[in-house]
CSV table of C-alpha atoms and ligand atoms in Angstrom, one decimal:
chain,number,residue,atom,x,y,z
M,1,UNK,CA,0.0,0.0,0.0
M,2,UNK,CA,1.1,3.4,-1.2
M,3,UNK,CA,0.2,6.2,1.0
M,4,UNK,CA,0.9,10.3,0.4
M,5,UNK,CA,1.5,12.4,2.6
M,6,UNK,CA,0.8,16.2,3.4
M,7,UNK,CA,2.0,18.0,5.5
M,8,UNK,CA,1.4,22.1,5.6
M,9,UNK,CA,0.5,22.9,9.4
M,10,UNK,CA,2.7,25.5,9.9
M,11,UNK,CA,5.9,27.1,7.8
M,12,UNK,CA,6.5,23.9,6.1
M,13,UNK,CA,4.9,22.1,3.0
M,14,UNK,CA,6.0,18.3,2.7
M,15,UNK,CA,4.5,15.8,0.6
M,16,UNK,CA,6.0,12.5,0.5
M,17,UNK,CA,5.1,9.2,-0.4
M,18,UNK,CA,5.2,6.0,1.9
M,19,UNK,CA,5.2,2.1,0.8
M,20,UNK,CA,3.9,-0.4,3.7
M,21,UNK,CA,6.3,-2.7,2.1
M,22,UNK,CA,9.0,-1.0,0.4
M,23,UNK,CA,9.7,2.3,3.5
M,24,UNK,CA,9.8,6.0,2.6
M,25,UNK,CA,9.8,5.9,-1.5
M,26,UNK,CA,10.7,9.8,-1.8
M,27,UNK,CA,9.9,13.4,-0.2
M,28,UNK,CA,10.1,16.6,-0.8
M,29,UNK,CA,10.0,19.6,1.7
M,30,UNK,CA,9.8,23.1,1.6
M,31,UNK,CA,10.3,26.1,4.3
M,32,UNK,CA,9.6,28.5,4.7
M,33,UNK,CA,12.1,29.9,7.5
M,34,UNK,CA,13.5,32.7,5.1
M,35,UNK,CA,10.5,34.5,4.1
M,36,UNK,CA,9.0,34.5,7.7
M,37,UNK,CA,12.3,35.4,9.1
M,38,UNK,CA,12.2,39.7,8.3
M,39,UNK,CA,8.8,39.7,10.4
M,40,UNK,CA,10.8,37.3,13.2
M,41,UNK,CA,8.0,34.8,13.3
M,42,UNK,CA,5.6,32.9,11.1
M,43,UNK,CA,3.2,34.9,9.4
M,44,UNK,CA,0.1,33.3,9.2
M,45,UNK,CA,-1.5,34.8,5.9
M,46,UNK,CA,1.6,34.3,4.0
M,47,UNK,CA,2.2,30.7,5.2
M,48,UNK,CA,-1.2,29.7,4.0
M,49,UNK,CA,-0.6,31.4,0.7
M,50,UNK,CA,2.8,30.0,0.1
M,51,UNK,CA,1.8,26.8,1.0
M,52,UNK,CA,-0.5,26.6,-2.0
M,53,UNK,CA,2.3,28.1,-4.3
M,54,UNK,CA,4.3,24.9,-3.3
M,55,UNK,CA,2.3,21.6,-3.2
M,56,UNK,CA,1.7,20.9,-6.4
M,57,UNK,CA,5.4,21.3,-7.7
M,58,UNK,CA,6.2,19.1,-4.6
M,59,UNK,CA,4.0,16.6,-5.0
M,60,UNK,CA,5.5,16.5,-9.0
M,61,UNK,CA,8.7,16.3,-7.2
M,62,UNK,CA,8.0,13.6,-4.9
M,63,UNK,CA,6.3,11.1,-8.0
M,64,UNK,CA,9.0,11.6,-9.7
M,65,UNK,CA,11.3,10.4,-7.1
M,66,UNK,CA,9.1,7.6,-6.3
M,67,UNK,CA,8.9,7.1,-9.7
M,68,UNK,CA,5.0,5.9,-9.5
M,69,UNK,CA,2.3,7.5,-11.4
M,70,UNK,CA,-0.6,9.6,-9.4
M,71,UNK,CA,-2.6,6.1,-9.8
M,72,UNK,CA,-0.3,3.8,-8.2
M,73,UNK,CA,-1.1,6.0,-4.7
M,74,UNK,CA,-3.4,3.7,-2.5
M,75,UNK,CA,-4.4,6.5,0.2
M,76,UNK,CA,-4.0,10.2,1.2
M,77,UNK,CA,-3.0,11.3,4.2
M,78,UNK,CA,-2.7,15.2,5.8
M,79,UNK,CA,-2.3,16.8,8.7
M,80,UNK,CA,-5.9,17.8,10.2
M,81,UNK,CA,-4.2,19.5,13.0
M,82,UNK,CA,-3.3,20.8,15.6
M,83,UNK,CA,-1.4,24.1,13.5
M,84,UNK,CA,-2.3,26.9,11.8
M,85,UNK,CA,-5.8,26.8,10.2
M,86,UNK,CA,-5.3,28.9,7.1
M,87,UNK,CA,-2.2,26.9,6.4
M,88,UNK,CA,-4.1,23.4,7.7
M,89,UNK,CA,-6.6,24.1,5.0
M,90,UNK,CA,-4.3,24.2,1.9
M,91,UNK,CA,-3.0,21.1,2.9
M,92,UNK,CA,-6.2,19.4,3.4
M,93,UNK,CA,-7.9,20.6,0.2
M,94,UNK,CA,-4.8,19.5,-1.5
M,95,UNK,CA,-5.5,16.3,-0.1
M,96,UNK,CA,-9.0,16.1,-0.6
M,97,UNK,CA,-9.0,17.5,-4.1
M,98,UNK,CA,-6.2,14.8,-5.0
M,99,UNK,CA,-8.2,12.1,-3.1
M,100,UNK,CA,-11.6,13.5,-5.4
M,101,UNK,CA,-9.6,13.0,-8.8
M,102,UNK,CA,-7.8,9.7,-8.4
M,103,UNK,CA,-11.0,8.5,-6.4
M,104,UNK,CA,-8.9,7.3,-3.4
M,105,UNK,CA,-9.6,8.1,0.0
M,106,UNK,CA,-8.0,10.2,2.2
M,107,UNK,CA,-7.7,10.2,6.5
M,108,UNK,CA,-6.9,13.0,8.9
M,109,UNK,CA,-3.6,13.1,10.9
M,110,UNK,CA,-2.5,14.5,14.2
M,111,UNK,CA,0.4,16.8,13.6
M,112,UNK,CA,2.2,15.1,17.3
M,113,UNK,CA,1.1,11.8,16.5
M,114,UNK,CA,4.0,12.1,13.0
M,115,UNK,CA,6.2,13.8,15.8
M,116,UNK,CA,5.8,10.8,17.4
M,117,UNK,CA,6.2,7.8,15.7
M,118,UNK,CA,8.9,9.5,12.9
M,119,UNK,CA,11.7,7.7,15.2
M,120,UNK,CA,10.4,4.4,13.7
M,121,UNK,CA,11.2,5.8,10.0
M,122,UNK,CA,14.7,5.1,11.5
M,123,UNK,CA,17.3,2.8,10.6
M,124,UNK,CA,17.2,0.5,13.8
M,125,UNK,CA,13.2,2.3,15.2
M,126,UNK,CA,12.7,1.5,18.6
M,127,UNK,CA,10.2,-1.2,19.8
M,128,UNK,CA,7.0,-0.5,21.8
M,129,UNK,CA,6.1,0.6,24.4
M,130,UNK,CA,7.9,3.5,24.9
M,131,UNK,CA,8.6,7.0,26.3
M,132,UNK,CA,8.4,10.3,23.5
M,133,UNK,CA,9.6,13.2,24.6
M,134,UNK,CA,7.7,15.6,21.8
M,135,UNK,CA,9.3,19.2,21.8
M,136,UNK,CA,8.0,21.6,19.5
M,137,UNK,CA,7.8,25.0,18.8
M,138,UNK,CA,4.4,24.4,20.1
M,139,UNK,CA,4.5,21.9,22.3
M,140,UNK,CA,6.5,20.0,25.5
M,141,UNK,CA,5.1,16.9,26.5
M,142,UNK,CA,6.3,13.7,27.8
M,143,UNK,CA,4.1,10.7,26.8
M,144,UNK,CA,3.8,6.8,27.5
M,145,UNK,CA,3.3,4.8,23.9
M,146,UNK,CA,2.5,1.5,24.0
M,147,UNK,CA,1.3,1.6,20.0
M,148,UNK,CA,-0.2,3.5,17.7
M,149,UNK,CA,-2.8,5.6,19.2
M,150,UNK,CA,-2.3,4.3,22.5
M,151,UNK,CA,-0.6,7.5,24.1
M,152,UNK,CA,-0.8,8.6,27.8
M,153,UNK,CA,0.3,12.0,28.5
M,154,UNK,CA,2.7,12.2,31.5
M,155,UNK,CA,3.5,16.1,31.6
M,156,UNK,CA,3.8,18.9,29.5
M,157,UNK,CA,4.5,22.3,30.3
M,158,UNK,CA,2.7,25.0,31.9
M,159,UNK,CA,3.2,27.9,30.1
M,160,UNK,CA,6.1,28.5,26.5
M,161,UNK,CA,7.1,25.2,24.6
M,162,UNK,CA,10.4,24.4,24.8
M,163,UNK,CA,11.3,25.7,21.1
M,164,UNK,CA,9.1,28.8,21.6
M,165,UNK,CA,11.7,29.3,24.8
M,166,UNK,CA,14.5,28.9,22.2
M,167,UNK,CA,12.9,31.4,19.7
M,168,UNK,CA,12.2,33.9,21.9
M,169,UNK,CA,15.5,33.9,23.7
M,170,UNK,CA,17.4,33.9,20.4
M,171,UNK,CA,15.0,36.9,19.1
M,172,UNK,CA,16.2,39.0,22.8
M,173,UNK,CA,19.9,37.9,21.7
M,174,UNK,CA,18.9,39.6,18.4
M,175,UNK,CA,19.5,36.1,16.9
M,176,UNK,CA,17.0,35.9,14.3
M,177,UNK,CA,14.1,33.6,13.4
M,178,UNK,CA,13.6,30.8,14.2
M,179,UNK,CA,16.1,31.0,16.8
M,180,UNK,CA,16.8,27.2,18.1
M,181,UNK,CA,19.0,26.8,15.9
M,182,UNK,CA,21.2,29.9,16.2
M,183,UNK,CA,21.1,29.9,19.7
M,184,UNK,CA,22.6,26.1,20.1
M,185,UNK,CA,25.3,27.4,17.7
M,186,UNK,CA,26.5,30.2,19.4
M,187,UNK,CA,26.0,28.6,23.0
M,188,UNK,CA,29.1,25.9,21.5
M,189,UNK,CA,31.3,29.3,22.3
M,190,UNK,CA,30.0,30.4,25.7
M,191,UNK,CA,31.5,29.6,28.9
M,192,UNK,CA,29.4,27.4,31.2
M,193,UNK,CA,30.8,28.7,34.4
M,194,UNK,CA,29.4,33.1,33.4
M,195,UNK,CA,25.6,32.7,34.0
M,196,UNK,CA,23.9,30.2,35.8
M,197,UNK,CA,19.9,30.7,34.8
M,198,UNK,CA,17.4,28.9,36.9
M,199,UNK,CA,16.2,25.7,36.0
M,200,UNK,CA,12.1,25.6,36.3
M,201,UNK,CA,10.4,23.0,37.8
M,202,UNK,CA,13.6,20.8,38.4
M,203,UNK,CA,12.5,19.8,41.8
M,204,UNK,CA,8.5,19.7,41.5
M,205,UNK,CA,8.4,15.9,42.2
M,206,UNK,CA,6.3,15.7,38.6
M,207,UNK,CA,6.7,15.6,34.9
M,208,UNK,CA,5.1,19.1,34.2
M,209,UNK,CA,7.6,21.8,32.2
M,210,UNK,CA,7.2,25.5,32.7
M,211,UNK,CA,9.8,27.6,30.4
M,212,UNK,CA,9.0,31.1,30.5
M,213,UNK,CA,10.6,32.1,33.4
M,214,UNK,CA,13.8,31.1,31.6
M,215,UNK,CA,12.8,33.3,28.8
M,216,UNK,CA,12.4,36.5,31.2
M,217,UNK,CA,15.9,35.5,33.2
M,218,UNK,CA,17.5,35.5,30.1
M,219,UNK,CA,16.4,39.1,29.3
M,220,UNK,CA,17.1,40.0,32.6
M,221,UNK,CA,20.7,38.7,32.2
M,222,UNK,CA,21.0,40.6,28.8
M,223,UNK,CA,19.6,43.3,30.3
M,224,UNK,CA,22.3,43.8,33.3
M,225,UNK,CA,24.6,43.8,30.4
M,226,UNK,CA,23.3,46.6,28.4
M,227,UNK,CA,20.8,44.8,25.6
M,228,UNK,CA,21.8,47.1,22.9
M,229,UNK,CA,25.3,46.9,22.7
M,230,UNK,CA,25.9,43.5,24.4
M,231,UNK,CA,29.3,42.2,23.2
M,232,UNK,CA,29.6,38.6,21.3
M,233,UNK,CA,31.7,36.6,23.9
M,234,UNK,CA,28.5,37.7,26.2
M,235,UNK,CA,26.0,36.4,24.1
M,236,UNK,CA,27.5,33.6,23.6
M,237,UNK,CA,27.9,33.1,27.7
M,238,UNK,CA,24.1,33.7,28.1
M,239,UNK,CA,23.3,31.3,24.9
M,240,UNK,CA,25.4,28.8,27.0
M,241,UNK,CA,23.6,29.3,30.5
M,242,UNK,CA,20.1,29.1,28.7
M,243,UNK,CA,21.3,26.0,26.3
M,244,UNK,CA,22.5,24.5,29.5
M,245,UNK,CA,19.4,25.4,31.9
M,246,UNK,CA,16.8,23.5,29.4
M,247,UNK,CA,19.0,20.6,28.6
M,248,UNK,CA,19.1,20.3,32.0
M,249,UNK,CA,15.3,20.2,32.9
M,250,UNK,CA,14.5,18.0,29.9
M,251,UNK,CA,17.0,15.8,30.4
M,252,UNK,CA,16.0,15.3,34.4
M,253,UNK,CA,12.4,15.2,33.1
M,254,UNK,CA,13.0,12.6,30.5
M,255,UNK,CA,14.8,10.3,33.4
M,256,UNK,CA,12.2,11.2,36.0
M,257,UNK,CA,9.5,9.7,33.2
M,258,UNK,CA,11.1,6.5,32.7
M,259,UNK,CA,11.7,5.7,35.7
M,260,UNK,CA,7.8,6.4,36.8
M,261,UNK,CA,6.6,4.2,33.6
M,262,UNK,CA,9.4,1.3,34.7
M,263,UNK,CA,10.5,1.4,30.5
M,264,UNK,CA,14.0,1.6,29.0
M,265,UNK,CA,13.8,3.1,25.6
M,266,UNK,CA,13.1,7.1,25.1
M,267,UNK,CA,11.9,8.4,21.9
M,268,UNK,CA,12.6,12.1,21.0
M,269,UNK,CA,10.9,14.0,19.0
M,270,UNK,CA,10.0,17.3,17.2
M,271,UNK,CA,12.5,19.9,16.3
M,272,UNK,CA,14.4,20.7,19.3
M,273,UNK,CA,14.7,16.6,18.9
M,274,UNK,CA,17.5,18.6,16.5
M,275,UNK,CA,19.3,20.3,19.1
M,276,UNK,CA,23.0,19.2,19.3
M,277,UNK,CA,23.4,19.8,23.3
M,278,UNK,CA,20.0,17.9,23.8
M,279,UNK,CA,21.5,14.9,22.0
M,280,UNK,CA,24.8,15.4,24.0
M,281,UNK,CA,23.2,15.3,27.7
M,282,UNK,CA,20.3,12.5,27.0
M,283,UNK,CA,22.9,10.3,25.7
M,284,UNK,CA,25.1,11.0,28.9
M,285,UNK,CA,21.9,10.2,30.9
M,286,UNK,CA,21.5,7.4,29.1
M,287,UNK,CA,24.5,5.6,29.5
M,288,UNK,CA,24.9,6.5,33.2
M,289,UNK,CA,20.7,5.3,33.9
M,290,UNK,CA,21.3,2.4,31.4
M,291,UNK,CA,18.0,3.3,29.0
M,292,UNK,CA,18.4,3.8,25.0
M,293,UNK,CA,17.5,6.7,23.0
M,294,UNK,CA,16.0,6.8,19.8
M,295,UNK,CA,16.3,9.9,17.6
M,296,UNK,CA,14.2,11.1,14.8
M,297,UNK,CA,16.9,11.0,11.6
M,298,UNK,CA,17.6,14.9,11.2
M,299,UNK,CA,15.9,15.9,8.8
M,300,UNK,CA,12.5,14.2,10.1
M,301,UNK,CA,12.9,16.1,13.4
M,302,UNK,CA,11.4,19.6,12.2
M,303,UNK,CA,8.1,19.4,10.3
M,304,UNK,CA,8.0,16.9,7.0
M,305,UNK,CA,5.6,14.9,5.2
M,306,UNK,CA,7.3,11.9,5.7
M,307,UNK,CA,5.9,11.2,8.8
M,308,UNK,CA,2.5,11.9,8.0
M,309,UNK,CA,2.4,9.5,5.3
M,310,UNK,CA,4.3,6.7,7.7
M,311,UNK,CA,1.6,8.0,10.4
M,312,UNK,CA,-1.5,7.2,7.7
M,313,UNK,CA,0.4,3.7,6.4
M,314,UNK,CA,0.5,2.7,10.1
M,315,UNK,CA,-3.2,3.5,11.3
M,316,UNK,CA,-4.2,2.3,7.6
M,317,UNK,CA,-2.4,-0.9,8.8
M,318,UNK,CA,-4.4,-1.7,11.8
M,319,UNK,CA,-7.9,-0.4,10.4
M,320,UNK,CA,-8.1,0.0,6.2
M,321,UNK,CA,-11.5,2.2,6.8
M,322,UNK,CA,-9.6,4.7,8.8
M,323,UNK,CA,-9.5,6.2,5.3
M,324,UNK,CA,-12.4,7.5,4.0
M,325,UNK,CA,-13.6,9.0,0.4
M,326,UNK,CA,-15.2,11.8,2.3
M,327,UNK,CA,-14.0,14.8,0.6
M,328,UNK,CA,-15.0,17.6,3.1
M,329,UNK,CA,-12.7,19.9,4.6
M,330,UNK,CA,-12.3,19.3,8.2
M,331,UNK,CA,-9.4,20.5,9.7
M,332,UNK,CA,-8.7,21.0,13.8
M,333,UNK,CA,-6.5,23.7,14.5
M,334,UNK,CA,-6.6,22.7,18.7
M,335,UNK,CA,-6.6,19.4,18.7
M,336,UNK,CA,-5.2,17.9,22.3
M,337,UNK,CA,-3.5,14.4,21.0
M,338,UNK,CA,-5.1,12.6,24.4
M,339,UNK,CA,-8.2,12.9,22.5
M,340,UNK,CA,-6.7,10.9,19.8
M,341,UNK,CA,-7.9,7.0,20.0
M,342,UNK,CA,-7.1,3.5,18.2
M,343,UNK,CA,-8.7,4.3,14.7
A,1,KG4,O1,8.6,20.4,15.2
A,1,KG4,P1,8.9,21.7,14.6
A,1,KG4,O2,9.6,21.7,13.3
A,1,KG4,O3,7.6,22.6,14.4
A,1,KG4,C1,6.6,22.6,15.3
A,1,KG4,O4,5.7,21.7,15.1
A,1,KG4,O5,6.6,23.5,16.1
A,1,KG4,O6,9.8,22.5,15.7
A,1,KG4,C2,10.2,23.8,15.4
A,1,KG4,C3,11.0,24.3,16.7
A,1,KG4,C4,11.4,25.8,16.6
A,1,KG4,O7,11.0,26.4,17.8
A,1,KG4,C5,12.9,25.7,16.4
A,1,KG4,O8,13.5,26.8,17.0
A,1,KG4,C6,13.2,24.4,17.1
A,1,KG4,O9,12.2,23.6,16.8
A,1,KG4,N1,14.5,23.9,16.7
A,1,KG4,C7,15.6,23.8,17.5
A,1,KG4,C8,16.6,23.3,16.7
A,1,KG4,N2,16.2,23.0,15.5
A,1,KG4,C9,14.8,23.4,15.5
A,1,KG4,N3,15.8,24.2,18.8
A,1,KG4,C10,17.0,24.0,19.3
A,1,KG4,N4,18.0,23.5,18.6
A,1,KG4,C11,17.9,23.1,17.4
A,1,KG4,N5,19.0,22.6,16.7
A,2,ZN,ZN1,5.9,20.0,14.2
């Protein structure tokens, strides 16, 4: 079974296609990042609009890396939500439109369910059950998975998302957009020992995350230091005592979760699954603690189609009507994934 995928919830458009027997047979992504980046954030009106510039040629580009013909795809699947709704529309009338003119039927996907299982598009994927760590730009969570659909949520944070914590304390550091990525680089040249930021909710006995505390200690921090003509060697201190503070709680976090759920194996993903320091102290932790980590491949830990499509093939696996040739736009732009059952 051949299934496409869609992807267009936020500042990415991804279409690729999936084969239940033969893996991932192509995809083909494209960001956004630079034309959001002069407005420091995503724009929502352009997303949506760009989005529909872009999946056609992409879906072009992913057949012809498949090399299959429109036909040969079995089932279509897109990201309902949770995201953006302009930009969840293109995606699902895309999908829906495509699904009308081949007469094949489409099915909805959870945005964090494709953050979830995209570890198993891996080399060596990791076995159920399972602990996911899913960080975002819109989300922190911890979550039990014992298969698909079966998630329990363990924690999640209170207040920013871990990547929203990274953008907006790159953006104070005058970093740019999105700022996860700058930040991690510049924090490689700080020193560790110049600012030790707090570290929220280390102690609080539970899985629960609360980051924007950091976010303010790190203005305050910048602030002391005279925002506006901050030196480099200083950013890159500050980068360094945030990089450090969150690794820090997510890493404790992660170990606190395992050991509640009695499992071995952690599962990270979403796109600060990316982050190099992340990687660095969870594989630390997991050597010392004896548990495995499983890692998203790179460029499946920021938003891609891939995992849609492997989300769809795998739901289509257990239940072949989760796909429907119901054509009508229906799109979820809050969708909490607890709500999300066995198909
Ligand atoms: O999963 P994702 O692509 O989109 C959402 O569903 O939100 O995650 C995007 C987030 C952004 O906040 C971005 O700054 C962060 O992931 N990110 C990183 C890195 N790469 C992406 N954060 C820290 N270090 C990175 N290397
Ligand atoms: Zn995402």
């Amino acid at each position: 079974m051949i299934v496409l995928g869609v992807e267009s919830s936020c500042d990415e458009t991804g279409l690729a296609l999936y084969d239940t027997q033969r893996g991932l047979l192509s995809h083909a992504l494209y960001s956004q990042v630079a034309m959001h980046e002069e407005y420091g954030g995503v724009v929502p009106e352009l997303a949506s609009r760009d989005h529909i510039r872009r999946a056609i040629p992409l879906l072009e580009q992913a057949l012809q890396g498949a090399a299959i013909t429109p036909q040969q795809i079995d089932a279509i699947a897109y990201t309902q939500g949770p995201g953006l709704a302009g930009a969840l529309l293109v995606g699902s009338s895309v999908a829906c439109s495509l699904g009308l003119a081949l007469d094949k039927p489409v099915l909805g996907i959870h945005h964090l369910e494709g953050h979830l299982l995209s570890p198993l598009l891996a080399s060596e994927p990791p076995e159920f059950p399972f602990v996911a760590l899913l960080v975002s730009g819109g989300h922190t969570q911890l979550m039990r998975v014992d298969g698909v659909g079966q998630y329990e949520l363990l924690g999640e944070t209170l207040d920013d998302a871990a990547g929203e914590a990274f953008d907006k304390s790159a953006k104070l550091l005058g970093l740019g957009y999105p700022g996860g990525p700058a930040i991690s680089r510049l924090a490689e040249f700080g020193d560790p020992e110049a600012y030790k930021l707090p570290r929220p909710m280390l102690h609080s006995k539970d899985l629960m995350f609360s980051f924007s505390g950091l976010k303010t200690a790190v203005l305050t921090v910048a602030k002391n230091q005279g925002l506006a003509n901050i030196c480099e060697q200083d950013k890159a201190n500050i980068a360094r005592g945030f990089v450090d503070a969150i690794v820090d709680v997510l890493t404790a976090k992660c170990v606190a979760a395992l050991k509640q759920t009695g499992l071995k194996r952690l599962v990270i993903a979403g796109g600060v699954g990316a982050n190099k320091q992340l990687r660095a102290s969870l594989d630390a932790a997991a050597a010392k603690k004896r548990f495995k980590v499983y890692y998203p491949e790179l460029e499946f830990c920021t938003d891609n189609g891939a995992m849609i499509a492997f989300a769809g093939a795998m739901r289509l696996q257990i239940n072949p009507l989760a796909a429907q040739r119901d054509y009508s736009f229906n799109v979820r732009p809050r969708w909490p994934l607890d709500e999300l059952k066995v198909v």
